[in-house]
Amino acid sequence: MTSPDTEYASLNDFYRVAWDQLGRGVADAKHPARTPTLATISANGFPTQRTVVLRAADRLASQVEIHTDSLTPKVEELRENNKAALHVWIRKSMLQLRLEVCFDIMTGSDVAGRWNAVPPASRISYGTHPIPGQPIMGPFDYEKPAEQARFAVLKGHVHQIEVLYLGTKHQRALYRRSDDWCGQWISP
C-alpha cells in the first residue's frame, strides 16, 4: 500500500506496482482490483461497461483472466470485437489502472480444469435462464442452474497499461507492449 506522499522513482517500480495490485486482486476477494470494470463495444456501436471478477493476472505472460457465462452480451460483443478495456481504482493506494486488452474466448474442453476449480455455490453464475440480458416479466422470473457447457474463460492479452498515482505529487506512466514492455512518463 502507498501513502499520499509516495513517489515512484522509476518506470520499472511503477509498472511492478501495477501488476502487484492486479495480483492482490486475484488473491484477496476484498481488494479493489478483484472487481475491475470491463468495457466493450456493444452491437449499437456504443461502449458498454460492467463489473467483472479478476481470476488471474500473470505479469510475465502479460495476461489477465475473467470467467463468465458464454451467452452473456459481453461474450457476444467480444466475438465481434475482441478489443476491450479494464479499469481499476484502488482508493487506499491512490492508483488508477487502465488496461487495453485483446480477449480470447475459451469454452468446452479448453476450460474443463478451471470449471472443476469453481466452488459449487458459484457455478450458478453460468447457466441463467433466460439468457442474461433478455427481458423478463418480473424481477425474479429467471432460474440459475449450473451449466458447465455455458462456462467461459476470457483470456486477456494486455497490450497497454496506464498507471496514474493521485498522491500529493501526481505521477502517470504509459506502458506499451511490442516485443517487450516499454514505459514512458506522461503528464498527469
Coordinates of N, CA, C and O in Angstrom, one line a residue:
M1 N 0.8 -1.2 0.0 CA 0.0 0.0 0.0 C 0.9 1.2 0.0 O 2.0 1.2 0.5
T2 N 0.4 2.3 -0.6 CA 1.1 3.5 -0.7 C 0.5 4.6 0.2 O -0.7 4.5 0.6
S3 N 1.2 5.6 0.5 CA 0.7 6.7 1.3 C 0.5 7.9 0.3 O 1.1 7.9 -0.7
P4 N -0.2 9.0 0.7 CA -0.4 10.1 -0.2 C 0.9 10.8 -0.6 O 0.9 11.6 -1.5
D5 N 2.0 10.6 0.1 CA 3.2 11.3 -0.2 C 4.2 10.4 -0.9 O 5.4 10.7 -1.0
T6 N 3.8 9.2 -1.3 CA 4.6 8.2 -2.0 C 5.1 8.8 -3.4 O 4.3 9.4 -4.1
E7 N 6.3 8.6 -3.7 CA 6.8 8.9 -5.1 C 7.4 7.7 -5.7 O 8.1 6.9 -5.0
Y8 N 7.1 7.4 -6.9 CA 7.7 6.3 -7.6 C 9.0 6.7 -8.3 O 8.9 7.6 -9.2
A9 N 10.1 6.2 -8.0 CA 11.4 6.6 -8.6 C 11.6 6.2 -10.0 O 12.3 6.9 -10.7
S10 N 11.1 5.0 -10.4 CA 11.4 4.5 -11.7 C 10.2 4.0 -12.4 O 9.2 3.6 -11.8
L11 N 10.3 4.0 -13.7 CA 9.2 3.4 -14.5 C 9.0 1.9 -14.2 O 7.9 1.4 -14.1
N12 N 10.1 1.2 -13.9 CA 10.0 -0.2 -13.6 C 9.3 -0.4 -12.3 O 8.5 -1.4 -12.2
D13 N 9.6 0.4 -11.3 CA 8.8 0.3 -10.0 C 7.3 0.5 -10.2 O 6.5 -0.2 -9.6
F14 N 7.0 1.5 -11.0 CA 5.6 1.9 -11.2 C 4.9 0.7 -11.9 O 3.8 0.4 -11.6
Y15 N 5.5 0.2 -12.9 CA 5.0 -1.0 -13.6 C 4.8 -2.2 -12.7 O 3.7 -2.8 -12.7
R16 N 5.8 -2.5 -11.9 CA 5.7 -3.6 -10.9 C 4.5 -3.4 -10.0 O 3.8 -4.3 -9.7
V17 N 4.4 -2.2 -9.5 CA 3.3 -1.9 -8.6 C 1.9 -2.1 -9.2 O 1.0 -2.7 -8.6
A18 N 1.8 -1.8 -10.5 CA 0.5 -2.0 -11.2 C 0.2 -3.5 -11.2 O -0.9 -4.0 -10.8
W19 N 1.1 -4.3 -11.6 CA 0.9 -5.8 -11.7 C 0.8 -6.4 -10.3 O 0.0 -7.3 -10.1
D20 N 1.5 -5.9 -9.3 CA 1.3 -6.3 -7.9 C -0.1 -6.1 -7.4 O -0.7 -6.9 -6.7
Q21 N -0.7 -4.9 -7.8 CA -2.0 -4.6 -7.4 C -3.0 -5.6 -8.1 O -4.0 -6.1 -7.4
L22 N -2.8 -5.9 -9.3 CA -3.7 -6.8 -10.0 C -3.6 -8.2 -9.4 O -4.6 -8.9 -9.1
G23 N -2.4 -8.6 -9.0 CA -2.1 -9.9 -8.3 C -2.8 -10.0 -7.0 O -3.4 -11.0 -6.6
R24 N -2.8 -8.9 -6.3 CA -3.5 -8.8 -5.0 C -5.0 -9.0 -5.2 O -5.7 -9.6 -4.4
G25 N -5.5 -8.4 -6.3 CA -6.9 -8.5 -6.6 C -7.3 -10.0 -6.8 O -8.4 -10.4 -6.4
V26 N -6.5 -10.7 -7.4 CA -6.8 -12.2 -7.6 C -6.7 -12.9 -6.3 O -7.6 -13.8 -6.0
A27 N -5.8 -12.6 -5.5 CA -5.6 -13.3 -4.2 C -6.5 -12.9 -3.1 O -6.8 -13.7 -2.2
D28 N -7.0 -11.7 -3.1 CA -7.8 -11.1 -2.0 C -9.1 -10.7 -2.5 O -9.2 -9.7 -3.2
A29 N -10.2 -11.4 -2.1 CA -11.5 -11.0 -2.5 C -12.0 -9.6 -2.1 O -12.9 -9.1 -2.7
K30 N -11.3 -9.0 -1.1 CA -11.7 -7.7 -0.6 C -10.9 -6.6 -1.3 O -11.2 -5.4 -1.1
H31 N -9.9 -6.9 -2.1 CA -9.1 -5.9 -2.7 C -9.8 -5.3 -3.9 O -10.5 -6.0 -4.7
P32 N -9.8 -4.0 -4.1 CA -10.5 -3.4 -5.2 C -10.1 -3.9 -6.6 O -11.0 -3.9 -7.5
A33 N -8.9 -4.4 -6.8 CA -8.5 -4.9 -8.1 C -9.2 -6.2 -8.4 O -9.2 -6.7 -9.6
R34 N -9.9 -6.8 -7.5 CA -10.6 -8.0 -7.7 C -11.8 -7.8 -8.6 O -12.2 -8.7 -9.4
T35 N -12.4 -6.6 -8.6 CA -13.6 -6.3 -9.4 C -13.4 -5.1 -10.3 O -13.9 -4.1 -10.1
P36 N -12.6 -5.3 -11.4 CA -12.4 -4.2 -12.3 C -13.7 -4.0 -13.2 O -14.6 -4.8 -13.2
T37 N -13.7 -2.8 -13.8 CA -14.7 -2.5 -14.8 C -14.2 -2.9 -16.2 O -13.1 -2.6 -16.6
L38 N -15.0 -3.7 -16.9 CA -14.7 -4.2 -18.2 C -15.6 -3.4 -19.2 O -16.8 -3.3 -19.1
A39 N -14.9 -2.8 -20.2 CA -15.6 -2.0 -21.2 C -15.4 -2.7 -22.6 O -14.3 -3.1 -22.9
T40 N -16.5 -2.9 -23.3 CA -16.5 -3.5 -24.6 C -17.4 -2.5 -25.5 O -18.0 -1.6 -25.0
I41 N -17.5 -2.9 -26.8 CA -18.3 -2.1 -27.7 C -19.5 -2.9 -28.0 O -19.4 -4.1 -28.5
S42 N -20.7 -2.4 -27.8 CA -22.0 -3.1 -28.0 C -22.3 -3.1 -29.4 O -21.7 -2.5 -30.3
A43 N -23.4 -3.9 -29.8 CA -23.8 -4.0 -31.1 C -24.2 -2.7 -31.8 O -24.1 -2.5 -33.0
N44 N -24.7 -1.8 -30.9 CA -25.1 -0.5 -31.5 C -24.0 0.5 -31.6 O -24.2 1.7 -31.9
G45 N -22.7 0.0 -31.3 CA -21.5 0.9 -31.5 C -21.1 1.7 -30.3 O -20.1 2.4 -30.4
F46 N -21.9 1.7 -29.3 CA -21.6 2.4 -28.1 C -20.8 1.6 -27.1 O -21.0 0.4 -27.0
P47 N -19.9 2.2 -26.3 CA -19.2 1.4 -25.3 C -20.2 1.0 -24.2 O -21.2 1.7 -23.9
T48 N -20.0 -0.2 -23.6 CA -20.8 -0.7 -22.5 C -19.8 -1.2 -21.4 O -18.7 -1.7 -21.8
Q49 N -20.2 -1.0 -20.2 CA -19.3 -1.4 -19.1 C -20.1 -2.3 -18.1 O -21.3 -2.2 -18.0
R50 N -19.3 -3.1 -17.4 CA -19.8 -3.9 -16.3 C -18.7 -4.3 -15.4 O -17.5 -4.3 -15.8
T51 N -19.0 -4.6 -14.1 CA -18.0 -5.1 -13.2 C -17.8 -6.6 -13.4 O -18.8 -7.3 -13.6
V52 N -16.6 -7.0 -13.4 CA -16.3 -8.4 -13.5 C -15.4 -8.8 -12.4 O -14.9 -8.0 -11.6
V53 N -15.1 -10.1 -12.3 CA -14.2 -10.6 -11.2 C -12.9 -11.1 -11.9 O -12.9 -11.9 -12.8
L54 N -11.8 -10.5 -11.4 CA -10.5 -10.9 -12.0 C -10.0 -12.2 -11.4 O -10.0 -12.4 -10.1
R55 N -9.8 -13.2 -12.2 CA -9.5 -14.6 -11.7 C -8.0 -14.9 -11.8 O -7.5 -15.8 -11.2
A56 N -7.3 -14.2 -12.7 CA -5.8 -14.4 -12.9 C -5.2 -13.2 -13.4 O -5.8 -12.4 -14.2
A57 N -4.0 -12.9 -13.0 CA -3.2 -11.8 -13.5 C -1.7 -12.3 -13.6 O -1.1 -12.5 -12.5
D58 N -1.2 -12.5 -14.8 CA 0.1 -13.0 -15.0 C 1.0 -12.0 -15.6 O 0.9 -11.7 -16.8
R59 N 1.9 -11.4 -14.8 CA 2.8 -10.3 -15.3 C 3.7 -10.8 -16.4 O 3.9 -10.1 -17.4
L60 N 4.3 -12.0 -16.2 CA 5.3 -12.5 -17.2 C 4.6 -12.8 -18.5 O 5.3 -12.5 -19.6
A61 N 3.4 -13.3 -18.5 CA 2.7 -13.6 -19.8 C 1.9 -12.4 -20.3 O 1.4 -12.4 -21.4
S62 N 1.8 -11.3 -19.5 CA 1.0 -10.1 -19.8 C -0.4 -10.5 -20.0 O -1.0 -10.1 -21.0
Q63 N -1.0 -11.3 -19.2 CA -2.4 -11.8 -19.3 C -3.2 -11.7 -18.1 O -2.7 -11.7 -17.0
V64 N -4.5 -11.5 -18.3 CA -5.5 -11.5 -17.2 C -6.6 -12.5 -17.6 O -6.7 -12.8 -18.8
E65 N -7.4 -12.9 -16.6 CA -8.4 -13.9 -16.9 C -9.7 -13.5 -16.1 O -9.6 -13.1 -15.0
I66 N -10.8 -13.7 -16.8 CA -12.1 -13.4 -16.3 C -13.0 -14.6 -16.6 O -12.9 -15.2 -17.8
H67 N -13.9 -15.0 -15.7 CA -14.8 -16.1 -16.0 C -16.2 -15.5 -16.3 O -16.6 -14.5 -15.6
T68 N -17.0 -16.1 -17.2 CA -18.3 -15.6 -17.5 C -19.2 -16.7 -18.1 O -18.7 -17.8 -18.4
D69 N -20.4 -16.4 -18.2 CA -21.4 -17.3 -18.9 C -21.2 -17.0 -20.4 O -21.1 -15.8 -20.8
S70 N -21.1 -18.0 -21.2 CA -20.7 -17.9 -22.6 C -21.8 -17.2 -23.4 O -21.6 -16.8 -24.5
L71 N -23.0 -17.1 -22.8 CA -24.1 -16.5 -23.6 C -24.4 -15.0 -23.1 O -25.5 -14.5 -23.5
T72 N -23.5 -14.4 -22.4 CA -23.7 -13.0 -22.0 C -23.5 -12.1 -23.1 O -22.7 -12.4 -24.0
P73 N -24.0 -10.9 -23.0 CA -23.8 -9.9 -24.1 C -22.3 -9.6 -24.2 O -21.8 -9.3 -25.3
K74 N -21.5 -9.6 -23.1 CA -20.1 -9.2 -23.2 C -19.3 -10.2 -24.1 O -18.5 -9.9 -24.9
V75 N -19.7 -11.5 -24.0 CA -19.1 -12.5 -24.9 C -19.5 -12.3 -26.4 O -18.6 -12.3 -27.2
E76 N -20.7 -12.0 -26.6 CA -21.2 -11.7 -28.0 C -20.4 -10.5 -28.5 O -19.9 -10.5 -29.6
E77 N -20.2 -9.4 -27.7 CA -19.5 -8.2 -28.1 C -18.0 -8.5 -28.4 O -17.5 -8.0 -29.3
L78 N -17.4 -9.4 -27.5 CA -16.0 -9.7 -27.7 C -15.8 -10.6 -28.9 O -14.8 -10.6 -29.5
R79 N -16.8 -11.4 -29.3 CA -16.8 -12.2 -30.6 C -16.7 -11.2 -31.8 O -16.0 -11.5 -32.8
E80 N -17.4 -10.1 -31.7 CA -17.4 -9.1 -32.8 C -16.2 -8.3 -32.8 O -15.7 -7.9 -33.9
N81 N -15.7 -7.9 -31.6 CA -14.5 -7.1 -31.5 C -13.8 -7.4 -30.2 O -14.3 -7.1 -29.1
N82 N -12.7 -8.1 -30.3 CA -12.1 -8.7 -29.1 C -11.3 -7.6 -28.3 O -10.7 -7.9 -27.3
K83 N -11.2 -6.4 -28.8 CA -10.5 -5.3 -28.1 C -11.4 -4.8 -27.0 O -12.6 -4.4 -27.2
A84 N -10.9 -4.6 -25.8 CA -11.6 -4.2 -24.6 C -10.7 -3.4 -23.7 O -9.5 -3.3 -23.9
A85 N -11.3 -2.8 -22.6 CA -10.5 -2.1 -21.6 C -11.0 -2.6 -20.3 O -12.1 -2.9 -20.0
L86 N -10.0 -2.6 -19.4 CA -10.3 -2.8 -17.9 C -9.8 -1.6 -17.2 O -8.8 -1.0 -17.5
H87 N -10.6 -1.2 -16.2 CA -10.3 -0.1 -15.3 C -10.4 -0.5 -13.9 O -11.3 -1.2 -13.4
V88 N -9.4 -0.1 -13.1 CA -9.3 -0.4 -11.7 C -9.0 0.9 -10.9 O -8.1 1.6 -11.3
W89 N -9.8 1.2 -9.8 CA -9.5 2.3 -9.0 C -9.2 1.7 -7.6 O -10.0 1.0 -7.0
I90 N -8.0 2.0 -7.1 CA -7.5 1.5 -5.8 C -7.4 2.7 -4.9 O -6.3 3.3 -4.8
R91 N -8.5 3.0 -4.2 CA -8.5 4.3 -3.4 C -7.4 4.4 -2.3 O -6.8 5.4 -2.2
K92 N -7.2 3.3 -1.6 CA -6.2 3.4 -0.5 C -4.8 3.7 -1.0 O -4.0 4.3 -0.3
S93 N -4.5 3.2 -2.2 CA -3.2 3.4 -2.8 C -3.2 4.6 -3.7 O -2.1 4.9 -4.3
M94 N -4.4 5.2 -3.9 CA -4.5 6.3 -4.8 C -4.0 6.0 -6.3 O -3.4 6.8 -6.9
L95 N -4.3 4.8 -6.7 CA -3.9 4.4 -8.0 C -5.0 4.1 -8.9 O -6.0 3.4 -8.5
Q96 N -4.9 4.5 -10.2 CA -5.9 4.1 -11.2 C -5.1 3.3 -12.3 O -4.0 3.7 -12.7
L97 N -5.6 2.2 -12.6 CA -5.0 1.3 -13.7 C -6.0 1.3 -14.8 O -7.2 1.0 -14.6
R98 N -5.5 1.5 -16.0 CA -6.3 1.3 -17.2 C -5.5 0.4 -18.2 O -4.4 0.7 -18.5
L99 N -6.2 -0.7 -18.6 CA -5.5 -1.7 -19.4 C -6.3 -1.8 -20.7 O -7.5 -1.9 -20.7
E100 N -5.5 -1.9 -21.8 CA -6.1 -2.2 -23.1 C -5.8 -3.7 -23.3 O -4.6 -4.1 -23.2
V101 N -6.8 -4.5 -23.6 CA -6.7 -5.9 -23.6 C -7.4 -6.5 -24.9 O -8.5 -6.0 -25.3
C102 N -6.8 -7.5 -25.5 CA -7.5 -8.3 -26.5 C -7.8 -9.7 -25.9 O -6.9 -10.3 -25.3
F103 N -9.1 -10.1 -26.0 CA -9.5 -11.3 -25.3 C -9.7 -12.5 -26.3 O -10.2 -12.3 -27.4
D104 N -9.3 -13.6 -25.8 CA -9.7 -14.9 -26.4 C -10.8 -15.5 -25.6 O -10.8 -15.4 -24.4
I105 N -11.8 -16.1 -26.3 CA -12.9 -16.7 -25.6 C -12.7 -18.2 -25.6 O -12.7 -18.8 -26.6
M106 N -12.6 -18.8 -24.4 CA -12.3 -20.2 -24.3 C -13.5 -20.9 -23.6 O -14.0 -20.4 -22.6
T107 N -13.9 -22.0 -24.2 CA -15.0 -22.8 -23.7 C -14.8 -24.3 -23.9 O -13.7 -24.7 -24.4
G108 N -15.7 -25.1 -23.4 CA -15.7 -26.5 -23.6 C -14.5 -27.2 -22.9 O -14.1 -26.9 -21.8
S109 N -13.9 -28.1 -23.7 CA -12.8 -28.9 -23.1 C -11.6 -28.1 -22.7 O -10.8 -28.4 -21.9
D110 N -11.4 -26.9 -23.4 CA -10.3 -26.0 -23.1 C -10.4 -25.4 -21.6 O -9.4 -25.0 -21.1
V111 N -11.6 -25.4 -21.0 CA -11.7 -24.8 -19.7 C -12.2 -25.8 -18.6 O -12.6 -25.4 -17.5
A112 N -12.3 -27.1 -19.0 CA -12.8 -28.1 -18.0 C -12.1 -28.1 -16.7 O -12.7 -28.2 -15.6
G113 N -10.8 -28.0 -16.7 CA -10.0 -27.9 -15.5 C -10.3 -26.7 -14.6 O -10.4 -26.8 -13.4
R114 N -10.6 -25.6 -15.3 CA -11.0 -24.4 -14.5 C -12.3 -24.5 -13.9 O -12.6 -24.0 -12.8
W115 N -13.3 -25.2 -14.6 CA -14.6 -25.4 -14.1 C -14.5 -26.2 -12.8 O -15.2 -25.9 -11.8
N116 N -13.7 -27.2 -12.8 CA -13.5 -28.0 -11.5 C -13.1 -27.2 -10.3 O -13.3 -27.6 -9.2
A117 N -12.4 -26.1 -10.6 CA -11.9 -25.3 -9.5 C -12.9 -24.2 -9.0 O -12.8 -23.6 -8.0
V118 N -14.0 -24.1 -9.8 CA -15.1 -23.2 -9.4 C -15.9 -23.8 -8.2 O -16.4 -24.9 -8.4
P119 N -16.0 -23.0 -7.1 CA -16.8 -23.6 -6.0 C -18.2 -23.9 -6.4 O -18.8 -23.1 -7.2
P120 N -18.8 -25.0 -5.9 CA -20.2 -25.4 -6.3 C -21.2 -24.2 -6.2 O -22.0 -24.0 -7.0
A121 N -21.1 -23.4 -5.1 CA -22.0 -22.3 -4.9 C -21.9 -21.3 -5.9 O -22.9 -20.5 -6.2
S122 N -20.7 -21.1 -6.6 CA -20.5 -20.1 -7.6 C -20.9 -20.6 -9.0 O -21.0 -19.7 -9.9
R123 N -21.1 -21.8 -9.2 CA -21.4 -22.4 -10.5 C -22.7 -21.9 -11.1 O -22.9 -21.9 -12.3
I124 N -23.6 -21.4 -10.2 CA -24.9 -20.9 -10.7 C -24.8 -19.7 -11.5 O -25.7 -19.2 -12.2
S125 N -23.6 -19.1 -11.5 CA -23.4 -17.9 -12.3 C -23.3 -18.2 -13.8 O -23.2 -17.3 -14.7
Y126 N -23.2 -19.5 -14.1 CA -23.0 -20.0 -15.5 C -24.2 -20.8 -15.9 O -24.2 -22.0 -15.7
G127 N -25.2 -20.2 -16.5 CA -26.4 -21.0 -17.0 C -27.7 -20.4 -16.7 O -28.7 -21.0 -16.8
T128 N -27.7 -19.1 -16.5 CA -29.0 -18.4 -16.2 C -30.0 -18.6 -17.4 O -29.6 -18.5 -18.5
H129 N -31.3 -18.8 -17.0 CA -32.4 -18.9 -18.0 C -33.4 -17.9 -17.6 O -33.9 -17.9 -16.4
P130 N -33.9 -17.1 -18.5 CA -33.4 -16.9 -19.8 C -32.0 -16.3 -19.8 O -31.5 -15.9 -18.8
I131 N -31.4 -16.3 -21.0 CA -30.1 -15.8 -21.2 C -29.9 -14.4 -20.6 O -30.8 -13.6 -20.7
P132 N -28.8 -14.2 -20.0 CA -28.5 -12.8 -19.4 C -28.8 -11.7 -20.4 O -28.4 -11.8 -21.5
G133 N -29.5 -10.7 -19.9 CA -29.8 -9.5 -20.7 C -31.1 -9.6 -21.4 O -31.5 -8.6 -22.0
Q134 N -31.8 -10.7 -21.4 CA -33.1 -10.9 -22.0 C -34.2 -10.3 -21.2 O -34.1 -10.4 -19.9
P135 N -35.3 -9.7 -21.7 CA -36.4 -9.2 -20.9 C -37.1 -10.3 -20.2 O -37.2 -11.5 -20.6
I136 N -37.5 -10.0 -18.9 CA -38.3 -10.9 -18.1 C -39.5 -10.1 -17.6 O -39.5 -8.9 -17.5
M137 N -40.6 -10.9 -17.2 CA -41.8 -10.2 -16.7 C -41.7 -9.6 -15.3 O -42.2 -8.5 -15.1
G138 N -41.0 -10.2 -14.4 CA -40.8 -9.7 -13.1 C -39.3 -9.8 -12.7 O -38.5 -10.5 -13.3
P139 N -39.0 -9.2 -11.5 CA -37.6 -9.2 -11.1 C -36.9 -10.6 -10.8 O -35.7 -10.7 -10.9
F140 N -37.8 -11.6 -10.6 CA -37.2 -12.9 -10.2 C -37.7 -14.0 -11.2 O -37.7 -15.2 -10.8
D141 N -38.1 -13.6 -12.4 CA -38.6 -14.6 -13.3 C -37.4 -15.2 -14.1 O -37.3 -15.0 -15.3
Y142 N -36.5 -15.8 -13.4 CA -35.3 -16.5 -14.0 C -34.9 -17.6 -13.1 O -35.3 -17.7 -12.0
E143 N -34.1 -18.5 -13.7 CA -33.5 -19.6 -13.0 C -32.0 -19.6 -13.2 O -31.5 -19.0 -14.1
K144 N -31.3 -20.2 -12.2 CA -29.9 -20.1 -12.3 C -29.3 -21.5 -12.0 O -28.6 -21.8 -11.1
P145 N -29.6 -22.5 -13.0 CA -28.9 -23.8 -12.9 C -27.4 -23.7 -13.3 O -27.1 -22.8 -14.1
A146 N -26.6 -24.5 -12.7 CA -25.2 -24.5 -13.0 C -25.1 -25.4 -14.3 O -25.4 -26.5 -14.3
E147 N -24.5 -24.8 -15.4 CA -24.4 -25.5 -16.6 C -22.9 -25.3 -17.1 O -22.5 -24.3 -17.6
Q148 N -22.2 -26.4 -16.9 CA -20.8 -26.4 -17.3 C -20.6 -26.0 -18.8 O -19.6 -25.3 -19.1
A149 N -21.5 -26.4 -19.6 CA -21.4 -26.1 -21.1 C -21.4 -24.5 -21.3 O -21.0 -24.1 -22.4
R150 N -21.9 -23.8 -20.4 CA -22.0 -22.3 -20.5 C -20.8 -21.6 -19.9 O -20.8 -20.3 -20.0
F151 N -20.0 -22.3 -19.2 CA -18.8 -21.7 -18.6 C -17.8 -21.3 -19.6 O -17.4 -22.0 -20.5
A152 N -17.3 -20.0 -19.5 CA -16.3 -19.5 -20.5 C -15.3 -18.7 -19.7 O -15.5 -18.1 -18.7
V153 N -14.1 -18.8 -20.2 CA -12.9 -18.1 -19.7 C -12.5 -17.0 -20.7 O -12.3 -17.4 -21.9
L154 N -12.4 -15.8 -20.3 CA -12.0 -14.7 -21.1 C -10.5 -14.5 -20.8 O -10.1 -14.0 -19.7
K155 N -9.7 -14.9 -21.7 CA -8.2 -14.8 -21.5 C -7.7 -13.6 -22.2 O -7.8 -13.4 -23.5
G156 N -7.3 -12.6 -21.4 CA -6.9 -11.3 -22.0 C -5.5 -11.1 -22.1 O -4.7 -11.3 -21.2
H157 N -5.1 -10.7 -23.3 CA -3.7 -10.4 -23.6 C -3.5 -8.8 -23.5 O -4.1 -8.1 -24.3
V158 N -2.8 -8.4 -22.5 CA -2.6 -7.0 -22.2 C -1.7 -6.4 -23.2 O -0.5 -6.8 -23.3
H159 N -2.1 -5.3 -23.8 CA -1.2 -4.6 -24.8 C -0.8 -3.2 -24.3 O 0.2 -2.7 -24.8
Q160 N -1.5 -2.7 -23.4 CA -1.1 -1.4 -22.9 C -1.7 -1.2 -21.5 O -2.8 -1.7 -21.1
I161 N -0.9 -0.6 -20.6 CA -1.3 -0.3 -19.2 C -0.9 1.2 -19.0 O 0.2 1.6 -19.2
E162 N -1.9 1.9 -18.5 CA -1.7 3.3 -18.0 C -1.8 3.3 -16.5 O -2.8 2.8 -16.0
V163 N -0.9 3.8 -15.8 CA -0.9 3.9 -14.3 C -0.9 5.3 -13.9 O 0.0 6.1 -14.3
L164 N -1.8 5.7 -13.1 CA -1.9 7.1 -12.6 C -2.0 7.0 -11.0 O -2.8 6.4 -10.4
Y165 N -1.0 7.7 -10.4 CA -0.9 7.9 -9.0 C -1.4 9.3 -8.6 O -0.9 10.2 -9.1
L166 N -2.4 9.3 -7.7 CA -3.0 10.6 -7.4 C -2.7 11.1 -6.0 O -3.5 11.6 -5.2
G167 N -1.4 10.8 -5.6 CA -1.0 11.3 -4.2 C -0.7 12.8 -4.3 O -1.1 13.5 -5.2
T168 N 0.1 13.2 -3.3 CA 0.5 14.6 -3.2 C 1.1 15.1 -4.5 O 0.7 16.2 -5.0
K169 N 2.0 14.4 -5.0 CA 2.6 14.7 -6.3 C 2.1 13.6 -7.3 O 2.5 12.4 -7.2
H170 N 1.2 14.0 -8.2 CA 0.7 13.0 -9.2 C 1.8 12.5 -10.1 O 2.7 13.2 -10.5
Q171 N 1.6 11.2 -10.4 CA 2.6 10.6 -11.4 C 1.7 9.7 -12.3 O 0.7 9.1 -11.9
R172 N 2.2 9.7 -13.6 CA 1.4 8.9 -14.6 C 2.4 8.4 -15.6 O 3.4 9.0 -16.0
A173 N 2.2 7.1 -16.0 CA 3.0 6.5 -17.0 C 2.2 5.6 -17.9 O 1.1 5.1 -17.5
L174 N 2.7 5.4 -19.1 CA 2.0 4.6 -20.1 C 3.0 3.5 -20.5 O 4.2 3.9 -20.9
Y175 N 2.6 2.3 -20.5 CA 3.4 1.1 -20.9 C 2.8 0.5 -22.1 O 1.6 0.1 -22.0
R176 N 3.6 0.2 -23.1 CA 3.1 -0.5 -24.3 C 3.9 -1.7 -24.5 O 5.1 -1.7 -24.3
R177 N 3.2 -2.7 -25.1 CA 3.9 -3.9 -25.4 C 4.1 -4.1 -26.9 O 3.2 -3.9 -27.7
S178 N 5.4 -4.3 -27.3 CA 5.7 -4.7 -28.6 C 6.3 -6.1 -28.5 O 5.6 -7.0 -28.2
D179 N 7.6 -6.2 -28.6 CA 8.2 -7.5 -28.2 C 8.4 -7.6 -26.7 O 8.2 -8.6 -26.1
D180 N 8.6 -6.4 -26.1 CA 8.8 -6.4 -24.6 C 8.0 -5.1 -24.2 O 7.6 -4.3 -25.0
W181 N 7.9 -4.9 -22.9 CA 7.2 -3.7 -22.4 C 8.1 -2.5 -22.4 O 9.3 -2.6 -22.0
C182 N 7.6 -1.4 -22.8 CA 8.3 -0.1 -22.8 C 7.4 1.0 -22.2 O 6.3 1.1 -22.5
G183 N 8.0 1.7 -21.2 CA 7.2 2.7 -20.5 C 7.7 4.1 -20.7 O 8.8 4.3 -21.1
Q184 N 6.8 5.0 -20.5 CA 7.1 6.4 -20.7 C 6.3 7.2 -19.7 O 5.1 7.0 -19.5
W185 N 7.0 8.1 -19.0 CA 6.2 9.0 -18.1 C 5.4 9.9 -18.9 O 5.8 10.4 -20.0
I186 N 4.2 10.2 -18.5 CA 3.3 11.2 -19.2 C 2.7 12.1 -18.2 O 2.7 11.8 -17.0
S187 N 2.3 13.3 -18.7 CA 1.8 14.3 -17.9 C 0.5 13.8 -17.2 O -0.4 13.3 -17.9
P188 N 0.4 14.0 -15.9 CA -0.8 13.6 -15.2 C -2.0 14.6 -15.5 O -3.1 14.4 -15.2

